[in-house]
PDB file of C-alpha atoms and ligand atoms in Angstrom:
ATOM      1  CA  MET Q   1       0.049   0.038   0.104  1.00 97.00           C
ATOM      2  CA  ILE Q   2       1.060   3.341  -0.591  1.00 98.00           C
ATOM      3  CA  ASP Q   3       0.196   6.534   1.974  1.00 98.00           C
ATOM      4  CA  ILE Q   4      -0.164   9.482   0.249  1.00 98.00           C
ATOM      5  CA  GLY Q   5      -0.504  11.437   2.834  1.00 98.00           C
ATOM      6  CA  ALA Q   6       1.253  11.340   6.190  1.00 98.00           C
ATOM      7  CA  ASN Q   7       2.312  14.462   8.520  1.00 98.00           C
ATOM      8  CA  LEU Q   8       5.634  12.473   9.644  1.00 98.00           C
ATOM      9  CA  ALA Q   9       7.628  15.813  10.405  1.00 98.00           C
ATOM     10  CA  ASN Q  10       4.742  16.387  12.969  1.00 97.00           C
ATOM     11  CA  LYS Q  11       6.162  16.674  16.335  1.00 96.00           C
ATOM     12  CA  ALA Q  12       3.807  13.804  17.374  1.00 97.00           C
ATOM     13  CA  PHE Q  13       6.318  11.191  15.721  1.00 97.00           C
ATOM     14  CA  ARG Q  14       9.394  13.269  16.850  1.00 94.00           C
ATOM     15  CA  GLY Q  15      10.098  10.705  19.716  1.00 94.00           C
ATOM     16  CA  ASP Q  16       9.615   7.402  17.780  1.00 95.00           C
ATOM     17  CA  LEU Q  17       9.840   7.979  13.931  1.00 95.00           C
ATOM     18  CA  GLU Q  18      11.762   5.145  13.285  1.00 93.00           C
ATOM     19  CA  ALA Q  19       9.567   2.391  14.867  1.00 94.00           C
ATOM     20  CA  VAL Q  20       6.707   4.105  13.119  1.00 96.00           C
ATOM     21  CA  LEU Q  21       8.172   3.570   9.812  1.00 96.00           C
ATOM     22  CA  ARG Q  22       9.274   0.314  10.864  1.00 95.00           C
ATOM     23  CA  ARG Q  23       5.738  -0.641  11.875  1.00 95.00           C
ATOM     24  CA  ALA Q  24       4.158   0.953   8.740  1.00 96.00           C
ATOM     25  CA  ARG Q  25       6.733  -1.558   6.804  1.00 95.00           C
ATOM     26  CA  LEU Q  26       5.545  -4.709   8.713  1.00 95.00           C
ATOM     27  CA  ALA Q  27       1.915  -3.534   7.975  1.00 96.00           C
ATOM     28  CA  GLY Q  28       2.163  -3.730   4.154  1.00 96.00           C
ATOM     29  CA  VAL Q  29       3.235   0.264   3.709  1.00 96.00           C
ATOM     30  CA  THR Q  30       5.792   0.177   1.009  1.00 95.00           C
ATOM     31  CA  THR Q  31       5.819   3.987   0.240  1.00 96.00           C
ATOM     32  CA  ILE Q  32       4.674   7.013   2.437  1.00 97.00           C
ATOM     33  CA  VAL Q  33       4.627  10.519   0.783  1.00 98.00           C
ATOM     34  CA  ALA Q  34       5.255  12.658   4.049  1.00 98.00           C
ATOM     35  CA  THR Q  35       3.375  16.113   3.623  1.00 98.00           C
ATOM     36  CA  GLY Q  36       4.625  19.618   3.451  1.00 98.00           C
ATOM     37  CA  THR Q  37       2.722  22.000   5.209  1.00 97.00           C
ATOM     38  CA  SER Q  38       5.012  24.971   5.873  1.00 97.00           C
ATOM     39  CA  GLU Q  39       8.502  25.980   4.945  1.00 97.00           C
ATOM     40  CA  SER Q  40      10.198  24.405   7.927  1.00 97.00           C
ATOM     41  CA  VAL Q  41       7.587  21.161   7.940  1.00 98.00           C
ATOM     42  CA  SER Q  42       8.581  21.201   4.367  1.00 98.00           C
ATOM     43  CA  ARG Q  43      12.172  21.076   4.729  1.00 98.00           C
ATOM     44  CA  ALA Q  44      11.855  18.575   7.466  1.00 98.00           C
ATOM     45  CA  ALA Q  45      10.063  15.995   5.590  1.00 98.00           C
ATOM     46  CA  LEU Q  46      12.211  16.272   2.737  1.00 98.00           C
ATOM     47  CA  GLU Q  47      14.915  15.499   5.418  1.00 97.00           C
ATOM     48  CA  ILE Q  48      12.959  12.366   6.599  1.00 96.00           C
ATOM     49  CA  ALA Q  49      12.461  11.170   3.169  1.00 96.00           C
ATOM     50  CA  ARG Q  50      16.238  11.586   2.644  1.00 95.00           C
ATOM     51  CA  ASP Q  51      17.095   9.646   5.694  1.00 91.00           C
ATOM     52  CA  ASN Q  52      14.896   6.710   5.249  1.00 84.00           C
ATOM     53  CA  GLY Q  53      16.453   6.103   1.736  1.00 67.00           C
ATOM     54  CA  ALA Q  54      19.160   4.690   3.860  1.00 59.00           C
ATOM     55  CA  SER Q  55      17.373   2.569   6.346  1.00 67.00           C
ATOM     56  CA  ALA Q  56      16.259  -0.907   4.775  1.00 72.00           C
ATOM     57  CA  ASP Q  57      13.370  -2.161   6.929  1.00 80.00           C
ATOM     58  CA  GLY Q  58      11.399   0.958   6.808  1.00 87.00           C
ATOM     59  CA  PRO Q  59       9.213   2.013   3.587  1.00 94.00           C
ATOM     60  CA  ARG Q  60      10.369   4.281   1.016  1.00 95.00           C
ATOM     61  CA  VAL Q  61       9.733   7.983   1.690  1.00 96.00           C
ATOM     62  CA  PHE Q  62       8.872  10.948  -0.495  1.00 97.00           C
ATOM     63  CA  ALA Q  63       7.683  14.054   0.581  1.00 98.00           C
ATOM     64  CA  THR Q  64       5.812  17.271  -1.015  1.00 98.00           C
ATOM     65  CA  ALA Q  65       7.011  20.997  -0.416  1.00 98.00           C
ATOM     66  CA  GLY Q  66       3.809  23.462   0.572  1.00 98.00           C
ATOM     67  CA  ILE Q  67       2.320  25.702   2.478  1.00 98.00           C
ATOM     68  CA  HIS Q  68      -1.106  24.891   4.350  1.00 97.00           C
ATOM     69  CA  PRO Q  69      -3.476  27.400   4.167  1.00 96.00           C
ATOM     70  CA  HIS Q  70      -3.684  27.714   7.615  1.00 96.00           C
ATOM     71  CA  HIS Q  71       0.235  29.017   7.584  1.00 96.00           C
ATOM     72  CA  ALA Q  72      -0.990  31.399   4.253  1.00 96.00           C
ATOM     73  CA  LYS Q  73      -0.532  34.690   6.599  1.00 94.00           C
ATOM     74  CA  ASP Q  74       3.091  33.929   7.031  1.00 92.00           C
ATOM     75  CA  PHE Q  75       3.728  33.425   3.201  1.00 95.00           C
ATOM     76  CA  SER Q  76       6.142  35.636   1.328  1.00 91.00           C
ATOM     77  CA  ARG Q  77       8.228  35.830  -2.124  1.00 87.00           C
ATOM     78  CA  GLY Q  78      10.790  33.888  -0.114  1.00 94.00           C
ATOM     79  CA  SER Q  79       8.538  31.243   0.689  1.00 96.00           C
ATOM     80  CA  LEU Q  80       8.291  30.427  -3.007  1.00 96.00           C
ATOM     81  CA  ASP Q  81      11.875  30.406  -3.398  1.00 97.00           C
ATOM     82  CA  THR Q  82      12.126  28.125  -0.585  1.00 98.00           C
ATOM     83  CA  LEU Q  83       9.530  26.027  -2.161  1.00 98.00           C
ATOM     84  CA  ARG Q  84      11.205  26.094  -5.545  1.00 98.00           C
ATOM     85  CA  THR Q  85      14.617  24.998  -3.836  1.00 98.00           C
ATOM     86  CA  LEU Q  86      13.175  22.042  -2.115  1.00 98.00           C
ATOM     87  CA  ALA Q  87      11.017  20.993  -5.331  1.00 98.00           C
ATOM     88  CA  GLY Q  88      14.398  20.757  -7.085  1.00 98.00           C
ATOM     89  CA  SER Q  89      15.207  17.779  -4.750  1.00 98.00           C
ATOM     90  CA  PRO Q  90      14.238  14.024  -6.245  1.00 96.00           C
ATOM     91  CA  GLU Q  91      12.373  12.998  -3.192  1.00 97.00           C
ATOM     92  CA  VAL Q  92       9.869  15.891  -3.335  1.00 98.00           C
ATOM     93  CA  ARG Q  93       7.014  14.393  -5.897  1.00 98.00           C
ATOM     94  CA  ALA Q  94       4.431  17.513  -5.542  1.00 98.00           C
ATOM     95  CA  ILE Q  95       3.896  20.960  -4.642  1.00 98.00           C
ATOM     96  CA  GLY Q  96       1.743  21.134  -1.159  1.00 97.00           C
ATOM     97  CA  GLU Q  97      -0.395  20.822   0.579  1.00 97.00           C
ATOM     98  CA  CYS Q  98      -1.886  24.233  -0.381  1.00 98.00           C
ATOM     99  CA  GLY Q  99      -5.482  25.355  -0.760  1.00 98.00           C
ATOM    100  CA  LEU Q 100      -8.263  26.882   1.111  1.00 98.00           C
ATOM    101  CA  ASP Q 101      -9.807  26.486   4.540  1.00 97.00           C
ATOM    102  CA  PHE Q 102     -12.619  28.601   5.119  1.00 96.00           C
ATOM    103  CA  ASP Q 103     -13.506  26.258   7.916  1.00 94.00           C
ATOM    104  CA  ARG Q 104     -11.482  27.411  10.513  1.00 88.00           C
ATOM    105  CA  ASN Q 105      -9.795  30.314   8.787  1.00 89.00           C
ATOM    106  CA  PHE Q 106      -6.598  30.189  10.750  1.00 92.00           C
ATOM    107  CA  SER Q 107      -5.552  32.881   8.298  1.00 94.00           C
ATOM    108  CA  PRO Q 108      -7.508  35.718   6.300  1.00 95.00           C
ATOM    109  CA  ARG Q 109      -8.827  34.519   2.943  1.00 96.00           C
ATOM    110  CA  ASP Q 110      -7.230  37.099   1.017  1.00 96.00           C
ATOM    111  CA  ALA Q 111      -3.956  35.508   2.259  1.00 96.00           C
ATOM    112  CA  GLN Q 112      -5.437  32.172   1.685  1.00 97.00           C
ATOM    113  CA  LEU Q 113      -6.092  33.060  -1.777  1.00 98.00           C
ATOM    114  CA  ARG Q 114      -2.745  34.594  -2.960  1.00 97.00           C
ATOM    115  CA  CYS Q 115      -0.953  31.976  -1.017  1.00 98.00           C
ATOM    116  CA  PHE Q 116      -2.771  28.936  -3.013  1.00 98.00           C
ATOM    117  CA  GLU Q 117      -2.418  30.574  -6.354  1.00 98.00           C
ATOM    118  CA  ALA Q 118       1.408  31.109  -5.960  1.00 98.00           C
ATOM    119  CA  GLN Q 119       1.667  27.689  -5.228  1.00 98.00           C
ATOM    120  CA  LEU Q 120      -0.413  26.627  -8.259  1.00 98.00           C
ATOM    121  CA  GLU Q 121       1.774  29.015 -10.243  1.00 98.00           C
ATOM    122  CA  LEU Q 122       4.845  27.318  -9.147  1.00 98.00           C
ATOM    123  CA  ALA Q 123       3.606  23.647  -9.970  1.00 98.00           C
ATOM    124  CA  ALA Q 124       2.227  24.734 -13.561  1.00 98.00           C
ATOM    125  CA  ASP Q 125       5.583  26.255 -13.703  1.00 98.00           C
ATOM    126  CA  LEU Q 126       7.529  23.206 -12.420  1.00 98.00           C
ATOM    127  CA  GLY Q 127       5.351  20.655 -14.246  1.00 98.00           C
ATOM    128  CA  MET Q 128       4.619  18.993 -10.697  1.00 98.00           C
ATOM    129  CA  PRO Q 129       1.632  17.418  -9.598  1.00 98.00           C
ATOM    130  CA  VAL Q 130      -0.214  19.065  -6.549  1.00 98.00           C
ATOM    131  CA  PHE Q 131      -1.569  18.231  -3.385  1.00 98.00           C
ATOM    132  CA  LEU Q 132      -4.519  20.026  -2.221  1.00 98.00           C
ATOM    133  CA  HIS Q 133      -6.353  21.122   0.993  1.00 98.00           C
ATOM    134  CA  GLU Q 134     -10.017  22.260   0.860  1.00 98.00           C
ATOM    135  CA  ARG Q 135     -12.286  22.488   3.595  1.00 96.00           C
ATOM    136  CA  ALA Q 136     -15.641  24.692   3.670  1.00 96.00           C
ATOM    137  CA  ALA Q 137     -14.317  26.581   0.286  1.00 97.00           C
ATOM    138  CA  GLU Q 138     -15.518  24.662  -2.416  1.00 97.00           C
ATOM    139  CA  ASP Q 139     -16.842  27.497  -4.816  1.00 97.00           C
ATOM    140  CA  ASP Q 140     -13.548  29.488  -4.321  1.00 98.00           C
ATOM    141  CA  PHE Q 141     -11.436  26.334  -4.750  1.00 98.00           C
ATOM    142  CA  SER Q 142     -13.062  24.997  -7.862  1.00 98.00           C
ATOM    143  CA  ALA Q 143     -13.164  28.527  -9.177  1.00 98.00           C
ATOM    144  CA  VAL Q 144      -9.387  28.977  -8.686  1.00 98.00           C
ATOM    145  CA  LEU Q 145      -8.533  25.509 -10.015  1.00 98.00           C
ATOM    146  CA  ALA Q 146     -10.763  25.969 -12.919  1.00 98.00           C
ATOM    147  CA  ARG Q 147      -8.615  28.941 -14.007  1.00 98.00           C
ATOM    148  CA  PHE Q 148      -5.036  26.825 -13.191  1.00 98.00           C
ATOM    149  CA  ARG Q 149      -6.103  23.205 -14.213  1.00 98.00           C
ATOM    150  CA  PRO Q 150      -5.230  23.440 -17.900  1.00 98.00           C
ATOM    151  CA  ARG Q 151      -1.618  24.251 -16.797  1.00 98.00           C
ATOM    152  CA  LEU Q 152      -1.339  21.756 -14.160  1.00 98.00           C
ATOM    153  CA  THR Q 153      -0.203  18.089 -15.161  1.00 98.00           C
ATOM    154  CA  ARG Q 154      -2.261  16.023 -12.173  1.00 98.00           C
ATOM    155  CA  ALA Q 155      -3.757  17.384  -8.575  1.00 98.00           C
ATOM    156  CA  VAL Q 156      -5.211  15.865  -5.567  1.00 98.00           C
ATOM    157  CA  VAL Q 157      -7.774  16.817  -3.393  1.00 98.00           C
ATOM    158  CA  HIS Q 158      -6.435  15.003  -0.046  1.00 98.00           C
ATOM    159  CA  CYS Q 159      -8.940  13.856   2.594  1.00 97.00           C
ATOM    160  CA  PHE Q 160     -11.624  14.659   0.744  1.00 97.00           C
ATOM    161  CA  THR Q 161     -14.935  14.740   2.843  1.00 96.00           C
ATOM    162  CA  GLY Q 162     -17.563  16.544   0.931  1.00 96.00           C
ATOM    163  CA  SER Q 163     -20.933  16.141  -0.584  1.00 97.00           C
ATOM    164  CA  ALA Q 164     -21.636  14.132  -3.886  1.00 97.00           C
ATOM    165  CA  GLU Q 165     -22.062  17.761  -5.652  1.00 97.00           C
ATOM    166  CA  THR Q 166     -18.253  18.624  -4.686  1.00 98.00           C
ATOM    167  CA  LEU Q 167     -17.257  15.518  -5.597  1.00 98.00           C
ATOM    168  CA  ALA Q 168     -18.788  15.600  -9.383  1.00 98.00           C
ATOM    169  CA  ARG Q 169     -17.013  19.187  -9.300  1.00 98.00           C
ATOM    170  CA  TYR Q 170     -13.681  17.738  -8.569  1.00 98.00           C
ATOM    171  CA  LEU Q 171     -14.310  14.753 -11.006  1.00 98.00           C
ATOM    172  CA  ASP Q 172     -15.276  17.549 -13.772  1.00 98.00           C
ATOM    173  CA  LEU Q 173     -11.982  19.441 -13.233  1.00 98.00           C
ATOM    174  CA  ASP Q 174     -10.201  16.090 -13.583  1.00 98.00           C
ATOM    175  CA  LEU Q 175      -8.669  15.851  -9.471  1.00 98.00           C
ATOM    176  CA  HIS Q 176      -7.853  12.991  -8.443  1.00 98.00           C
ATOM    177  CA  ILE Q 177      -9.309  11.848  -4.757  1.00 98.00           C
ATOM    178  CA  GLY Q 178      -7.694  11.249  -1.660  1.00 98.00           C
ATOM    179  CA  ILE Q 179      -9.708   9.151   1.135  1.00 98.00           C
ATOM    180  CA  THR Q 180      -8.713   8.978   4.551  1.00 98.00           C
ATOM    181  CA  GLY Q 181     -10.071   6.986   7.835  1.00 97.00           C
ATOM    182  CA  TRP Q 182     -12.887   9.668   7.825  1.00 97.00           C
ATOM    183  CA  ILE Q 183     -14.647   7.249   5.607  1.00 96.00           C
ATOM    184  CA  CYS Q 184     -14.408   4.935   8.912  1.00 95.00           C
ATOM    185  CA  ASP Q 185     -16.496   7.294  11.063  1.00 92.00           C
ATOM    186  CA  GLU Q 186     -19.634   6.493  11.679  1.00 89.00           C
ATOM    187  CA  ARG Q 187     -20.698   9.883  13.275  1.00 90.00           C
ATOM    188  CA  ARG Q 188     -19.680  12.228  10.145  1.00 90.00           C
ATOM    189  CA  GLY Q 189     -18.275  10.195   7.299  1.00 91.00           C
ATOM    190  CA  THR Q 190     -20.877   7.475   6.343  1.00 91.00           C
ATOM    191  CA  HIS Q 191     -21.549   9.196   3.100  1.00 95.00           C
ATOM    192  CA  LEU Q 192     -18.447   8.687   2.059  1.00 96.00           C
ATOM    193  CA  VAL Q 193     -19.274   4.956   1.871  1.00 95.00           C
ATOM    194  CA  ASP Q 194     -21.606   5.936  -1.275  1.00 95.00           C
ATOM    195  CA  LEU Q 195     -19.671   8.358  -2.950  1.00 97.00           C
ATOM    196  CA  VAL Q 196     -16.292   6.611  -3.098  1.00 97.00           C
ATOM    197  CA  ARG Q 197     -18.336   4.178  -5.742  1.00 97.00           C
ATOM    198  CA  ARG Q 198     -18.745   7.169  -8.041  1.00 97.00           C
ATOM    199  CA  ILE Q 199     -14.429   7.738  -7.814  1.00 98.00           C
ATOM    200  CA  PRO Q 200     -13.319   6.175 -11.082  1.00 98.00           C
ATOM    201  CA  ARG Q 201     -10.338   3.677 -10.102  1.00 96.00           C
ATOM    202  CA  ASP Q 202      -7.599   5.855 -11.857  1.00 97.00           C
ATOM    203  CA  ARG Q 203      -8.394   8.666  -9.690  1.00 98.00           C
ATOM    204  CA  ILE Q 204      -9.056   7.105  -6.409  1.00 98.00           C
ATOM    205  CA  MET Q 205      -5.916   7.153  -3.568  1.00 98.00           C
ATOM    206  CA  ILE Q 206      -5.716   6.265  -0.014  1.00 98.00           C
ATOM    207  CA  GLU Q 207      -4.021   8.098   3.267  1.00 98.00           C
ATOM    208  CA  THR Q 208      -3.725   8.284   6.709  1.00 98.00           C
ATOM    209  CA  ASP Q 209      -3.611  11.953   7.282  1.00 98.00           C
ATOM    210  CA  ALA Q 210      -1.413  10.907  10.421  1.00 98.00           C
ATOM    211  CA  PRO Q 211      -1.117  11.829  13.364  1.00 98.00           C
ATOM    212  CA  TYR Q 212      -4.806  12.638  12.822  1.00 98.00           C
ATOM    213  CA  ILE Q 213      -8.059  10.874  11.947  1.00 97.00           C
ATOM    214  CA  LEU Q 214      -7.337   7.618  13.729  1.00 97.00           C
ATOM    215  CA  PRO Q 215      -9.740   4.986  11.731  1.00 96.00           C
ATOM    216  CA  ARG Q 216     -12.999   4.712  14.140  1.00 95.00           C
ATOM    217  CA  SER Q 217     -13.436   1.062  12.497  1.00 94.00           C
ATOM    218  CA  MET Q 218     -10.517  -0.288  14.434  1.00 95.00           C
ATOM    219  CA  PRO Q 219     -11.347  -2.334  17.681  1.00 94.00           C
ATOM    220  CA  ARG Q 220     -11.104  -0.397  20.967  1.00 92.00           C
ATOM    221  CA  ALA Q 221      -8.250  -2.802  21.625  1.00 93.00           C
ATOM    222  CA  GLU Q 222      -6.174  -2.179  19.095  1.00 92.00           C
ATOM    223  CA  ARG Q 223      -6.512   1.583  19.098  1.00 94.00           C
ATOM    224  CA  PRO Q 224      -3.554   3.388  20.542  1.00 95.00           C
ATOM    225  CA  ARG Q 225      -4.300   5.158  23.849  1.00 93.00           C
ATOM    226  CA  THR Q 226      -2.664   8.263  22.806  1.00 95.00           C
ATOM    227  CA  GLY Q 227      -5.131   8.090  19.805  1.00 96.00           C
ATOM    228  CA  ARG Q 228      -2.290   9.225  17.232  1.00 98.00           C
ATOM    229  CA  ASN Q 229      -3.096   7.847  13.959  1.00 98.00           C
ATOM    230  CA  GLU Q 230      -0.030   6.209  12.377  1.00 98.00           C
ATOM    231  CA  PRO Q 231       0.660   5.159   8.452  1.00 98.00           C
ATOM    232  CA  CYS Q 232       0.515   1.514   9.771  1.00 97.00           C
ATOM    233  CA  PHE Q 233      -3.125   1.829  10.084  1.00 98.00           C
ATOM    234  CA  LEU Q 234      -3.824   2.547   6.662  1.00 98.00           C
ATOM    235  CA  ARG Q 235      -5.113  -1.237   5.885  1.00 97.00           C
ATOM    236  CA  TRP Q 236      -8.211   0.132   7.852  1.00 97.00           C
ATOM    237  CA  VAL Q 237      -8.811   3.031   5.430  1.00 98.00           C
ATOM    238  CA  LEU Q 238      -8.004   0.367   2.349  1.00 98.00           C
ATOM    239  CA  GLU Q 239     -10.356  -2.163   3.859  1.00 97.00           C
ATOM    240  CA  ALA Q 240     -13.113   0.509   4.223  1.00 97.00           C
ATOM    241  CA  VAL Q 241     -12.950   1.553   0.830  1.00 98.00           C
ATOM    242  CA  ALA Q 242     -12.612  -1.760  -0.953  1.00 98.00           C
ATOM    243  CA  LYS Q 243     -15.933  -2.547   0.926  1.00 97.00           C
ATOM    244  CA  ALA Q 244     -17.703   0.316  -0.018  1.00 97.00           C
ATOM    245  CA  ARG Q 245     -16.945  -0.025  -3.568  1.00 97.00           C
ATOM    246  CA  ASN Q 246     -17.518  -3.799  -3.605  1.00 97.00           C
ATOM    247  CA  GLU Q 247     -14.001  -4.781  -4.506  1.00 98.00           C
ATOM    248  CA  SER Q 248     -11.355  -7.075  -2.872  1.00 98.00           C
ATOM    249  CA  GLU Q 249      -9.109  -5.825  -0.946  1.00 97.00           C
ATOM    250  CA  THR Q 250      -6.240  -7.207  -2.990  1.00 97.00           C
ATOM    251  CA  GLU Q 251      -8.126  -6.078  -6.321  1.00 97.00           C
ATOM    252  CA  PHE Q 252      -8.616  -2.622  -4.665  1.00 98.00           C
ATOM    253  CA  GLU Q 253      -5.179  -2.306  -3.317  1.00 97.00           C
ATOM    254  CA  ARG Q 254      -3.313  -3.162  -6.725  1.00 97.00           C
ATOM    255  CA  ALA Q 255      -5.297  -0.406  -8.825  1.00 97.00           C
ATOM    256  CA  THR Q 256      -4.983   2.026  -6.197  1.00 97.00           C
ATOM    257  CA  VAL Q 257      -0.953   1.275  -5.801  1.00 97.00           C
ATOM    258  CA  ALA Q 258      -0.858   1.723  -9.689  1.00 97.00           C
ATOM    259  CA  THR Q 259      -2.903   4.865  -9.547  1.00 98.00           C
ATOM    260  CA  THR Q 260      -0.692   6.431  -7.016  1.00 98.00           C
ATOM    261  CA  LYS Q 261       2.554   5.626  -8.753  1.00 97.00           C
ATOM    262  CA  ALA Q 262       1.351   7.186 -11.820  1.00 97.00           C
ATOM    263  CA  PHE Q 263       0.421  10.459 -10.034  1.00 98.00           C
ATOM    264  CA  PHE Q 264       3.571  10.728  -8.117  1.00 98.00           C
ATOM    265  CA  ASP Q 265       5.694   9.320 -10.711  1.00 96.00           C
ATOM    266  CA  LEU Q 266       7.263   6.672  -8.429  1.00 94.00           C
ATOM    267  CA  PRO Q 267       9.287   3.972  -9.279  1.00 87.00           C
ATOM    268  CA  ALA Q 268       7.640   0.852 -10.876  1.00 81.00           C
ATOM    269  CA  ASP Q 269       9.294  -1.820  -8.072  1.00 73.00           C
ATOM    270  CA  ASP Q 270       9.048  -1.312  -4.507  1.00 64.00           C
ATOM    271  CA  VAL Q 271      12.464  -2.746  -3.731  1.00 58.00           C
ATOM    272  CA  LYS Q 272      15.098  -0.115  -2.636  1.00 55.00           C
ATOM    273  CA  PRO Q 273      17.980   0.681  -4.666  1.00 48.00           C
ATOM    274  CA  HIS Q 274      20.914  -0.816  -2.549  1.00 42.00           C
TER     275      HIS Q 274
HETATM  276 ZN1  LIG S 301      -5.270  18.962   4.856  1.00 86.26          ZN
END
């Protein structure tokens, strides 16, 4: 399996990242794309990707470089130079996470829009895919993307939690859709069980968004007491999505791995080069 979104540079993993990576590999996660959410976190995600290239018993780690809408207020011309430099490393496979979050509005909306557009411009310029975040902002988000889409290679809306209408809009924009353990949440994610069936096979990918969104379908005894999610729990997402799509886990896993490799332009084989 491939986890397309794990916040490995989050402080929640500072103490035991190696063990977390080892557990992920043992659980069948062969590759992780570590999410960059600010200049410093993107730098840290790249470091993790580089370091992990040297360890034989972990999954392969790649990274994204971007600025989350929450941090848009700190965005400057200099940030864009940093992202451009980071994106020059072969471990960095996408620009993001970037987008709009009008749910929490940790940054003013105009700052979010500026920061989002600048990163789409960068991705278009570099010919790189984008890793997108959207919360309570589907109208503005779609409008911005509609303008940039012809110049973007590939784009994924990560942690999709929206409505049927929003999904249809995103598929019309030829976006890929990332599904997290939100689908395993009986309080707020049940609508996704129906929606994931509508996503074409070559457009759906899975992610943990660790350390967030621990799958609630996990038996209580298996859930970590801290509530911290880890890439090793990706199987719960895969299981829920496969079941919802009425596909076998093996069949869905094979398809989504192929989709993910094509999206991030990952090496075809899962063996580390050494
Ligand atoms: Zn996000």
